[in-house]
Amino acid sequence: MERKSTHRITLTCLLLMLALATACGHKAEVPDQATAVETQASMFPDYRDIVIPPNIAPLNFQVRDSGATAAVALLQGDNGQEVLAQADRSMTVRIDTSAWRGLLTTCKGKDIRVTVYVQTPAGWVKHRPHTLTVANEDIDPYLSYRLIEPGYELYRQLGIYQRNLTNWDERAVYENNRTYEEEENHCINCHNYRNQSAQDMLFHVRAHHGGTIIVQNGKAHKVQVKDSTILSSAVYPAWHPTQDLVAFSTNKTGQIFHAYHAEKLEVMDEASDMLLYDVSRNEVSHVFRSRDELETFPAWAPSGDRLYYCSAQVGHLIPSETPDSMRGLKLMQCYDSIYYDLKSVPFNPGTRTFGEPRTEVHAAIHRHSITLPRISPDGRYVLYTQGDYGQFHIWHKSSDLWVKNLQTDSCYNLREANSPDTDSFHSWSSNGRWIAFSSRRIDGNYTRVFIAYFDRQGHAHKAFLIPQENPEHNTLLLKSYNVPELTRDAVTISQADLGRCVRGQDGERARYRKHLAPAPAK
């Protein structure tokens, strides 16, 4: 009797497994009968009517029609090629990777028509199709970012990661510590690459094990860019495109927490200057050093003969009798009256000398503030963020992406890519056709990475969230994506080697020079 019961249980389990396998392997089919409606399907992420790279990973999405119990997506190319994908029980549509790649290859420079069929209690509905326009230009396949919890006291569980945008691969470039340990507590920030390539990279370590980590030729070393004449240490970086130089800002930064305000906090500088660091000689000098002007966020022109940066005049905000110990407090009291302009200064790479600065965009006169300039790889545009005040726009809902056309001197808002919430840190793809940037548009709390096409006429197109194998990952991951940087190639140095450099080296102190030596003769 016991043996028969066991056999029945085994048979029942086998039948259940067979039923599940059959259900999972059920071939997607377009419903025979469906009522056509004029509305497009409700989906997350919103991948409707966008321009996409021909090398992007499948745009998996979740159907969010009210009362939906089943869904099928039909993707059709102009040449008649079709891909069919069926939603699972969570109403997630996952597109077969091989079929997706084949479709993008044949539809390069053309449109893909996407029709979503949704089953509701009233029957099947055929939504009005939306379009995926496949651009001719690839996006740089690698995206680096920091994943950070939205906290302000601890550096626990913080890391720099690199995602392959052509598939689902993500690897840790460097992680600090999984649990909080006082003697190991350290922050990592400001990862940066030269010319959209991971061959030359750097990032900073703060608190314990502090210093700047520089990686070249697959090897890492730590330096201390400090001096009695330097405000703090090296902060926001910009690699020179052709020489072994890095422009850094050096900032004395503080935080204000609002008791009652639309913004959660304010990050601001009490003082900031500009530095030029010679990587080969481990020498540093000042580019700008002033008491009443705050210079920050350096960015080189691709030609290497001009340095762009942001600058705020604050002398008029601080009474002349104010002691140094009260300077920061005085600026905090008028935080929303600090406005940054976009400036640039010519640079002679041979003599390593700078000329006279000029104002590129005088935002302060209109009570606006500019941060984070990035010059397009062809040198035609400066992409920047503009907000109502200040320089830490990742916390400002007024922050939008803007560009200046350097050939026509015109400045304009990239309205098609922006949102009512924060749109801030950004980077260019090496061909100048794609922008990756952080935005809080989904929930107002977490920054996530969006991609927008930037066409040859200088116009941005509707931005879309980077694809994930499981679309819900975008909302279930309780971390912010910070400093998205596109590169053509992957970081090759191992996390173990970086860890040994961070924890095992004190870092050689940079030598301060009033003027850096001229470039070595070739």
Coordinates of C-alpha atoms in Angstrom, one line a residue:
M1 CA 0.0 0.0 0.0
E2 CA 2.8 2.3 0.9
R3 CA 4.7 1.5 -2.3
K4 CA 1.5 2.3 -4.4
S5 CA 1.1 5.6 -2.6
T6 CA 4.7 6.5 -3.4
H7 CA 4.2 5.6 -7.0
R8 CA 1.1 7.8 -7.2
I9 CA 3.0 10.8 -5.6
T10 CA 5.9 10.3 -8.1
L11 CA 3.5 10.1 -11.0
T12 CA 1.7 13.2 -9.9
C13 CA 4.9 15.1 -9.6
L14 CA 6.0 14.0 -13.1
L15 CA 2.7 15.1 -14.6
L16 CA 3.0 18.5 -12.9
M17 CA 6.5 18.9 -14.2
L18 CA 5.3 17.9 -17.7
A19 CA 2.4 20.4 -17.5
L20 CA 4.8 23.2 -16.3
A21 CA 7.3 22.4 -19.1
T22 CA 4.5 22.4 -21.6
A23 CA 3.2 25.7 -20.3
C24 CA 6.6 27.3 -20.3
G25 CA 7.4 26.0 -23.8
H26 CA 4.1 27.1 -25.3
K27 CA 4.7 28.8 -28.6
A28 CA 3.6 32.5 -28.7
E29 CA 0.8 33.1 -31.1
V30 CA -1.1 36.1 -32.2
P31 CA -4.8 35.9 -31.1
D32 CA -7.2 34.9 -33.8
Q33 CA -9.7 37.5 -32.7
A34 CA -8.8 40.8 -31.0
T35 CA -10.6 44.2 -30.7
A36 CA -8.5 47.0 -32.1
V37 CA -8.2 50.1 -29.9
E38 CA -6.5 53.5 -30.4
T39 CA -4.5 53.4 -27.2
Q40 CA -1.0 52.1 -27.0
A41 CA -0.2 49.4 -24.4
S42 CA 0.7 50.5 -20.9
M43 CA 4.2 49.2 -20.3
F44 CA 7.2 49.6 -18.0
P45 CA 9.8 50.7 -19.0
D46 CA 8.3 53.0 -21.6
Y47 CA 9.9 51.8 -24.8
R48 CA 7.3 53.4 -27.1
D49 CA 8.3 55.4 -30.1
I50 CA 12.0 55.7 -29.4
V51 CA 15.3 55.6 -31.3
I52 CA 17.5 52.7 -30.3
P53 CA 21.1 51.6 -31.0
P54 CA 21.5 48.6 -33.3
N55 CA 23.6 46.8 -30.7
I56 CA 21.4 47.3 -27.6
A57 CA 20.2 44.3 -25.5
P58 CA 16.5 43.2 -25.9
L59 CA 14.0 45.8 -24.6
N60 CA 12.1 43.5 -22.3
F61 CA 9.1 45.1 -20.7
Q62 CA 6.2 44.5 -18.4
V63 CA 2.6 45.0 -19.6
R64 CA 0.7 47.1 -17.1
D65 CA -2.8 47.3 -18.6
S66 CA -5.5 47.1 -16.0
G67 CA -6.9 43.6 -15.6
A68 CA -4.4 42.0 -18.1
T69 CA -4.1 38.3 -17.8
A70 CA -2.0 37.5 -20.9
A71 CA -0.1 39.4 -23.5
V72 CA 1.8 38.9 -26.8
A73 CA 4.1 41.3 -28.6
L74 CA 4.6 41.1 -32.3
L75 CA 7.7 42.9 -33.7
Q76 CA 7.8 43.4 -37.4
G77 CA 10.5 44.8 -39.6
D78 CA 10.0 46.6 -42.9
N79 CA 11.4 43.6 -44.7
G80 CA 8.7 41.3 -43.3
Q81 CA 10.9 39.7 -40.6
E82 CA 8.9 39.0 -37.4
V83 CA 9.7 38.2 -33.8
L84 CA 6.9 37.1 -31.4
A85 CA 7.2 37.2 -27.6
Q86 CA 4.7 36.1 -25.0
A87 CA 4.3 37.5 -21.5
D88 CA 4.8 35.2 -18.5
R89 CA 2.6 35.2 -15.4
S90 CA 4.1 38.5 -14.1
M91 CA 3.1 40.0 -17.5
T92 CA 6.8 40.4 -18.4
V93 CA 7.6 40.1 -22.1
R94 CA 11.1 38.7 -22.6
I95 CA 12.4 38.8 -26.2
D96 CA 14.6 36.0 -27.4
T97 CA 18.1 37.5 -27.7
S98 CA 19.1 35.7 -30.9
A99 CA 15.9 36.7 -32.7
W100 CA 16.3 40.3 -31.4
R101 CA 19.8 40.6 -32.7
G102 CA 18.8 39.3 -36.1
L103 CA 15.9 41.7 -36.2
L104 CA 18.1 44.7 -35.3
T105 CA 20.7 43.7 -37.9
T106 CA 18.1 43.6 -40.8
C107 CA 16.3 46.8 -39.6
K108 CA 19.4 49.0 -39.1
G109 CA 18.4 52.5 -40.2
K110 CA 14.8 51.4 -40.4
D111 CA 11.7 51.1 -38.2
I112 CA 10.4 48.1 -36.2
R113 CA 6.6 48.1 -35.7
V114 CA 5.6 46.7 -32.3
T115 CA 2.0 45.5 -31.8
V116 CA 1.0 44.4 -28.3
Y117 CA -2.0 42.2 -27.8
V118 CA -3.5 42.0 -24.3
Q119 CA -6.1 39.6 -22.9
T120 CA -8.6 41.2 -20.5
P121 CA -11.8 39.9 -18.8
A122 CA -13.6 41.3 -21.9
G123 CA -11.4 39.4 -24.4
W124 CA -8.3 40.1 -26.4
V125 CA -7.3 43.7 -27.3
K126 CA -5.0 44.8 -30.1
H127 CA -3.3 48.1 -29.1
R128 CA -2.2 50.7 -31.5
P129 CA 1.4 49.9 -32.6
H130 CA 4.4 51.8 -31.5
T131 CA 7.7 52.2 -33.3
L132 CA 11.3 51.4 -32.5
T133 CA 13.6 53.3 -34.9
V134 CA 16.9 51.5 -35.2
A135 CA 19.7 54.0 -35.7
N136 CA 22.7 53.3 -38.0
E137 CA 25.2 54.1 -35.2
D138 CA 26.1 51.8 -32.3
I139 CA 26.3 52.9 -28.7
D140 CA 29.6 52.3 -26.9
P141 CA 28.9 48.9 -25.4
Y142 CA 30.2 49.5 -21.8
L143 CA 28.5 51.6 -19.2
S144 CA 30.2 52.2 -15.8
Y145 CA 28.4 53.6 -12.8
R146 CA 28.5 53.7 -9.1
L147 CA 25.7 52.0 -7.1
I148 CA 25.0 53.8 -3.9
E149 CA 22.4 53.7 -1.2
P150 CA 20.5 57.1 -0.7
G151 CA 22.2 57.6 2.7
Y152 CA 24.6 60.2 3.9
E153 CA 26.5 58.8 6.9
L154 CA 28.1 55.5 5.9
Y155 CA 30.0 54.2 2.9
R156 CA 28.6 50.6 3.3
Q157 CA 28.1 48.4 0.3
L158 CA 29.2 50.9 -2.3
G159 CA 30.8 50.0 -5.6
I160 CA 31.8 50.9 -9.2
Y161 CA 30.3 48.5 -11.7
Q162 CA 30.4 48.0 -15.5
R163 CA 27.5 46.8 -17.6
N164 CA 27.7 45.5 -21.1
L165 CA 24.7 47.2 -22.8
T166 CA 24.6 44.6 -25.6
N167 CA 23.6 41.9 -23.1
W168 CA 22.9 41.4 -19.4
D169 CA 26.5 41.1 -18.2
E170 CA 27.5 43.3 -15.2
R171 CA 30.8 43.0 -13.3
A172 CA 32.1 44.8 -10.2
V173 CA 35.1 47.0 -11.0
Y174 CA 35.6 47.7 -7.3
E175 CA 33.5 47.3 -4.2
N176 CA 34.4 48.7 -0.8
N177 CA 33.0 46.6 2.0
R178 CA 29.8 44.5 2.4
T179 CA 29.5 45.2 6.1
Y180 CA 30.4 48.3 8.1
E181 CA 33.8 48.2 9.7
E182 CA 35.2 51.4 11.1
E183 CA 38.8 50.6 10.2
E184 CA 37.8 49.6 6.6
N185 CA 35.2 52.3 6.0
H186 CA 35.9 54.1 2.8
C187 CA 34.1 55.8 -0.1
I188 CA 34.9 55.5 -3.8
N189 CA 33.8 58.1 -6.3
C190 CA 34.5 60.2 -9.4
H191 CA 35.5 57.3 -11.7
N192 CA 36.7 58.8 -15.0
Y193 CA 38.2 57.6 -18.3
R194 CA 40.2 59.1 -21.1
N195 CA 38.5 59.5 -24.5
Q196 CA 35.7 57.0 -23.8
S197 CA 38.3 54.2 -23.3
A198 CA 38.9 52.2 -20.2
Q199 CA 42.7 51.9 -20.9
D200 CA 43.3 55.0 -18.8
M201 CA 41.1 55.4 -15.8
L202 CA 41.0 56.8 -12.3
F203 CA 38.8 57.1 -9.2
H204 CA 39.1 58.5 -5.7
V205 CA 39.1 56.8 -2.3
R206 CA 38.0 58.8 0.7
A207 CA 38.3 58.3 4.5
H208 CA 40.3 55.1 5.2
H209 CA 42.8 54.1 2.5
G210 CA 42.3 57.6 0.9
G211 CA 44.0 58.7 -2.3
T212 CA 43.5 58.7 -6.0
I213 CA 43.8 55.4 -7.9
I214 CA 45.2 55.7 -11.4
V215 CA 45.2 52.8 -13.8
Q216 CA 47.3 52.7 -16.9
N217 CA 48.6 49.8 -19.0
G218 CA 46.6 47.4 -16.8
K219 CA 48.4 48.5 -13.6
A220 CA 47.1 50.6 -10.7
H221 CA 48.9 52.9 -8.4
K222 CA 47.8 55.4 -5.7
V223 CA 48.8 59.1 -5.4
Q224 CA 48.0 61.8 -2.9
V225 CA 47.3 65.0 -4.8
K226 CA 47.7 67.3 -1.7
D227 CA 49.6 70.3 -0.7
S228 CA 49.4 73.1 1.9
T229 CA 48.3 75.4 -0.9
I230 CA 45.6 73.0 -2.1
L231 CA 42.1 73.3 -0.5
S232 CA 41.5 69.6 0.1
S233 CA 42.6 67.0 -2.5
A234 CA 41.8 66.3 -6.1
V235 CA 38.0 66.0 -6.7
Y236 CA 36.3 66.3 -10.1
P237 CA 38.6 65.0 -12.9
A238 CA 39.1 65.3 -16.6
W239 CA 41.8 63.4 -18.5
H240 CA 43.6 65.4 -21.2
P241 CA 42.8 63.8 -24.6
T242 CA 46.4 63.4 -25.7
Q243 CA 48.8 64.2 -22.9
D244 CA 49.4 62.5 -19.6
L245 CA 47.6 65.2 -17.7
V246 CA 44.5 65.4 -15.6
A247 CA 42.6 68.6 -14.7
F248 CA 41.1 68.4 -11.3
S249 CA 38.9 70.7 -9.2
T250 CA 39.7 70.9 -5.5
N251 CA 36.7 71.6 -3.4
K252 CA 35.8 72.4 0.2
T253 CA 32.3 70.9 0.2
G254 CA 29.5 70.7 2.8
Q255 CA 25.9 69.5 3.1
I256 CA 22.7 71.2 4.2
F257 CA 19.7 69.1 5.2
H258 CA 16.4 70.9 4.6
A259 CA 13.8 70.7 7.3
Y260 CA 10.9 71.6 4.9
H261 CA 11.8 71.9 1.2
A262 CA 11.0 70.3 -2.1
E263 CA 14.6 69.2 -2.2
K264 CA 16.1 66.8 0.4
L265 CA 19.4 68.4 0.8
E266 CA 21.9 70.8 -0.7
V267 CA 25.6 70.0 -1.5
M268 CA 27.6 73.1 -1.9
D269 CA 31.2 74.4 -2.0
E270 CA 32.6 76.9 0.5
A271 CA 35.6 77.2 -1.8
S272 CA 37.0 75.5 -5.0
D273 CA 40.0 75.9 -7.3
M274 CA 41.3 74.3 -10.4
L275 CA 44.4 72.0 -10.6
L276 CA 46.5 70.5 -13.4
Y277 CA 48.2 67.2 -12.5
D278 CA 51.1 65.6 -14.5
V279 CA 50.6 61.8 -14.2
S280 CA 54.0 60.8 -15.5
R281 CA 56.0 63.2 -13.2
N282 CA 53.5 63.1 -10.3
E283 CA 53.5 66.9 -10.1
V284 CA 50.6 69.3 -9.6
S285 CA 50.0 73.0 -10.0
H286 CA 47.2 75.5 -9.8
V287 CA 45.3 76.6 -12.9
F288 CA 43.0 78.9 -10.9
R289 CA 43.2 79.9 -7.2
S290 CA 40.9 82.6 -6.1
R291 CA 39.0 83.5 -2.9
D292 CA 35.8 85.0 -4.4
E293 CA 35.4 82.7 -7.4
L294 CA 34.4 79.0 -7.3
E295 CA 35.8 77.0 -10.2
T296 CA 34.8 73.4 -10.7
F297 CA 33.8 70.6 -13.1
P298 CA 36.7 70.7 -15.7
A299 CA 36.2 69.2 -19.2
W300 CA 38.7 69.3 -22.1
A301 CA 37.8 70.0 -25.7
P302 CA 38.7 66.9 -27.8
S303 CA 41.5 68.9 -29.5
G304 CA 43.1 69.4 -26.1
D305 CA 43.7 73.1 -26.6
R306 CA 40.8 74.4 -24.4
L307 CA 39.6 73.6 -20.9
Y308 CA 35.9 74.2 -20.0
Y309 CA 34.7 74.6 -16.5
C310 CA 32.0 76.1 -14.3
S311 CA 32.5 79.3 -12.2
A312 CA 30.5 81.2 -9.6
Q313 CA 31.2 84.6 -8.2
V314 CA 30.5 84.7 -4.5
G315 CA 32.5 87.7 -3.2
H316 CA 29.3 89.9 -3.2
L317 CA 27.5 87.3 -1.0
I318 CA 30.1 87.5 1.9
P319 CA 30.6 90.7 3.9
S320 CA 34.2 91.8 3.9
E321 CA 34.5 91.6 7.7
T322 CA 33.5 87.9 7.7
P323 CA 36.2 85.7 9.3
D324 CA 37.3 82.6 7.5
S325 CA 35.6 80.4 10.2
M326 CA 32.2 81.9 9.2
R327 CA 32.6 81.9 5.4
G328 CA 30.9 78.6 4.9
L329 CA 27.9 79.5 7.1
K330 CA 27.4 82.8 5.2
L331 CA 27.3 80.9 1.9
M332 CA 24.9 78.3 3.3
Q333 CA 22.5 81.1 4.3
C334 CA 22.3 82.2 0.6
Y335 CA 22.7 78.8 -1.1
D336 CA 20.0 79.5 -3.6
S337 CA 21.7 82.7 -4.8
I338 CA 24.9 81.0 -6.0
Y339 CA 24.9 80.7 -9.8
Y340 CA 27.5 79.1 -12.0
D341 CA 28.5 80.2 -15.5
L342 CA 30.1 78.1 -18.1
K343 CA 33.6 79.3 -18.9
S344 CA 36.6 78.1 -20.9
V345 CA 40.3 78.9 -21.1
P346 CA 42.8 78.3 -23.9
F347 CA 45.6 75.8 -23.2
N348 CA 49.0 75.4 -25.0
P349 CA 49.8 71.6 -24.8
G350 CA 53.5 72.2 -25.6
T351 CA 54.2 74.9 -23.0
R352 CA 51.5 73.7 -20.7
T353 CA 50.3 77.3 -20.1
F354 CA 46.8 78.8 -20.0
G355 CA 45.5 82.0 -21.6
E356 CA 42.7 84.3 -20.6
P357 CA 39.3 82.8 -19.6
R358 CA 36.2 83.7 -21.4
T359 CA 32.5 83.2 -20.5
E360 CA 30.7 80.7 -22.8
V361 CA 27.3 80.9 -21.2
H362 CA 26.4 83.7 -18.8
A363 CA 23.7 81.8 -16.8
A364 CA 24.0 83.8 -13.7
I365 CA 22.5 86.9 -15.3
H366 CA 19.3 85.0 -15.8
R367 CA 19.4 83.5 -12.3
H368 CA 20.3 80.0 -13.6
S369 CA 23.3 77.8 -12.8
I370 CA 25.3 75.5 -15.0
T371 CA 27.3 72.4 -14.1
L372 CA 28.9 69.3 -15.6
P373 CA 30.1 70.4 -19.1
R374 CA 31.0 67.6 -21.5
I375 CA 32.2 68.4 -25.0
S376 CA 31.0 66.1 -27.9
P377 CA 33.7 64.0 -29.5
D378 CA 33.5 66.0 -32.7
G379 CA 34.0 69.3 -30.7
R380 CA 30.7 70.8 -32.0
Y381 CA 28.6 70.8 -28.8
V382 CA 28.9 71.3 -25.0
L383 CA 26.4 69.2 -23.1
Y384 CA 25.7 70.5 -19.6
T385 CA 23.0 70.6 -16.9
Q386 CA 21.2 73.8 -16.0
G387 CA 19.2 74.4 -12.9
D388 CA 17.9 77.2 -10.8
Y389 CA 21.0 77.5 -8.5
G390 CA 24.0 75.7 -7.1
Q391 CA 26.3 73.1 -8.6
F392 CA 25.1 69.7 -7.2
H393 CA 22.2 69.3 -9.7
I394 CA 21.6 65.6 -9.0
W395 CA 19.4 66.8 -6.1
H396 CA 17.7 69.6 -8.0
K397 CA 14.3 68.9 -9.7
S398 CA 14.9 72.0 -11.9
S399 CA 18.0 70.4 -13.5
D400 CA 17.7 69.7 -17.2
L401 CA 20.1 68.8 -20.0
W402 CA 21.2 71.6 -22.3
V403 CA 23.6 72.0 -25.1
K404 CA 25.6 74.9 -26.6
N405 CA 26.3 74.7 -30.3
L406 CA 29.9 76.0 -30.5
Q407 CA 29.6 76.8 -34.2
T408 CA 26.5 79.0 -33.8
D409 CA 26.8 80.0 -30.1
S410 CA 23.1 79.0 -29.6
C411 CA 22.0 77.3 -26.4
Y412 CA 18.9 75.2 -26.0
N413 CA 17.1 72.8 -23.7
L414 CA 17.0 69.1 -24.8
R415 CA 13.3 68.9 -24.1
E416 CA 12.7 65.6 -25.9
A417 CA 15.1 63.9 -23.5
N418 CA 14.3 65.8 -20.3
S419 CA 11.6 65.2 -17.7
P420 CA 9.8 67.2 -14.9
D421 CA 12.2 65.6 -12.4
T422 CA 16.0 65.6 -12.0
D423 CA 18.0 65.0 -15.2
S424 CA 21.7 65.4 -14.4
F425 CA 25.1 63.6 -14.8
H426 CA 25.7 62.7 -18.5
S427 CA 28.3 61.3 -20.9
W428 CA 28.8 61.0 -24.6
S429 CA 29.2 57.8 -26.7
S430 CA 32.5 58.0 -28.7
N431 CA 30.6 58.6 -32.0
G432 CA 28.7 61.5 -30.5
R433 CA 25.3 60.0 -31.4
W434 CA 24.2 58.8 -27.9
I435 CA 24.0 60.3 -24.5
A436 CA 23.7 58.3 -21.2
F437 CA 22.5 60.3 -18.2
S438 CA 21.0 59.8 -14.7
S439 CA 17.4 60.8 -14.0
R440 CA 15.0 60.6 -11.0
R441 CA 12.0 60.6 -13.3
I442 CA 10.6 57.2 -12.3
D443 CA 10.0 57.8 -8.6
G444 CA 11.7 61.1 -7.6
N445 CA 14.1 59.3 -5.2
Y446 CA 16.5 57.0 -7.1
T447 CA 18.6 58.0 -10.0
R448 CA 18.6 55.5 -12.9
V449 CA 20.4 55.6 -16.3
F450 CA 18.6 56.7 -19.4
I451 CA 19.8 56.7 -23.0
A452 CA 18.9 59.3 -25.7
Y453 CA 19.8 59.5 -29.4
F454 CA 21.5 62.8 -30.4
D455 CA 21.1 63.3 -34.1
R456 CA 23.4 65.1 -36.6
Q457 CA 21.2 68.2 -36.4
G458 CA 21.9 68.5 -32.7
H459 CA 18.5 67.4 -31.5
A460 CA 17.9 64.8 -28.7
H461 CA 15.2 62.2 -29.0
K462 CA 13.0 60.6 -26.4
A463 CA 15.1 58.9 -23.7
F464 CA 14.6 55.3 -22.5
L465 CA 15.7 53.4 -19.5
I466 CA 18.6 51.0 -20.0
P467 CA 17.2 47.5 -20.6
Q468 CA 17.3 44.8 -17.9
E469 CA 16.7 41.0 -18.3
N470 CA 14.0 41.5 -15.7
P471 CA 12.4 44.9 -16.1
E472 CA 11.4 44.9 -12.4
H473 CA 15.1 45.1 -11.5
N474 CA 14.8 48.8 -12.2
T475 CA 12.5 49.3 -9.2
L476 CA 13.5 46.4 -6.9
L477 CA 17.2 47.5 -6.7
L478 CA 17.2 50.0 -3.9
K479 CA 20.3 51.8 -5.0
S480 CA 21.0 54.9 -7.1
Y481 CA 23.0 54.8 -10.4
N482 CA 25.6 57.5 -10.1
V483 CA 28.1 58.9 -12.6
P484 CA 27.2 56.9 -15.8
E485 CA 30.2 56.8 -18.1
L486 CA 30.2 55.2 -21.6
T487 CA 33.3 53.5 -22.9
R488 CA 34.2 51.6 -26.1
D489 CA 36.1 48.9 -24.2
A490 CA 35.9 47.1 -20.8
V491 CA 37.9 47.6 -17.7
T492 CA 40.5 44.9 -17.7
I493 CA 42.2 45.2 -14.4
S494 CA 40.8 42.8 -11.8
Q495 CA 39.0 43.9 -8.7
A496 CA 41.6 42.0 -6.6
D497 CA 44.4 44.1 -8.1
L498 CA 42.5 47.3 -7.4
G499 CA 41.8 46.1 -3.8
R500 CA 45.5 45.5 -3.2
C501 CA 46.3 49.0 -4.5
V502 CA 43.5 50.6 -2.4
R503 CA 44.4 48.8 0.9
G504 CA 48.1 48.1 0.4
Q505 CA 49.5 51.4 -0.8
D506 CA 49.7 54.7 1.1
G507 CA 50.2 56.6 -2.1
E508 CA 53.1 58.8 -3.2
R509 CA 52.5 62.5 -2.5
A510 CA 52.4 64.7 -5.6
R511 CA 55.1 67.4 -5.8
Y512 CA 53.7 70.9 -6.0
R513 CA 55.0 73.2 -8.8
K514 CA 54.0 76.8 -9.4
H515 CA 54.1 75.9 -13.1
L516 CA 54.3 72.5 -14.7
A517 CA 57.2 71.7 -17.0
P518 CA 56.6 71.9 -20.7
A519 CA 55.6 68.7 -22.5
P520 CA 58.6 66.4 -23.4
A521 CA 59.8 66.6 -27.0
K522 CA 58.6 63.8 -29.2

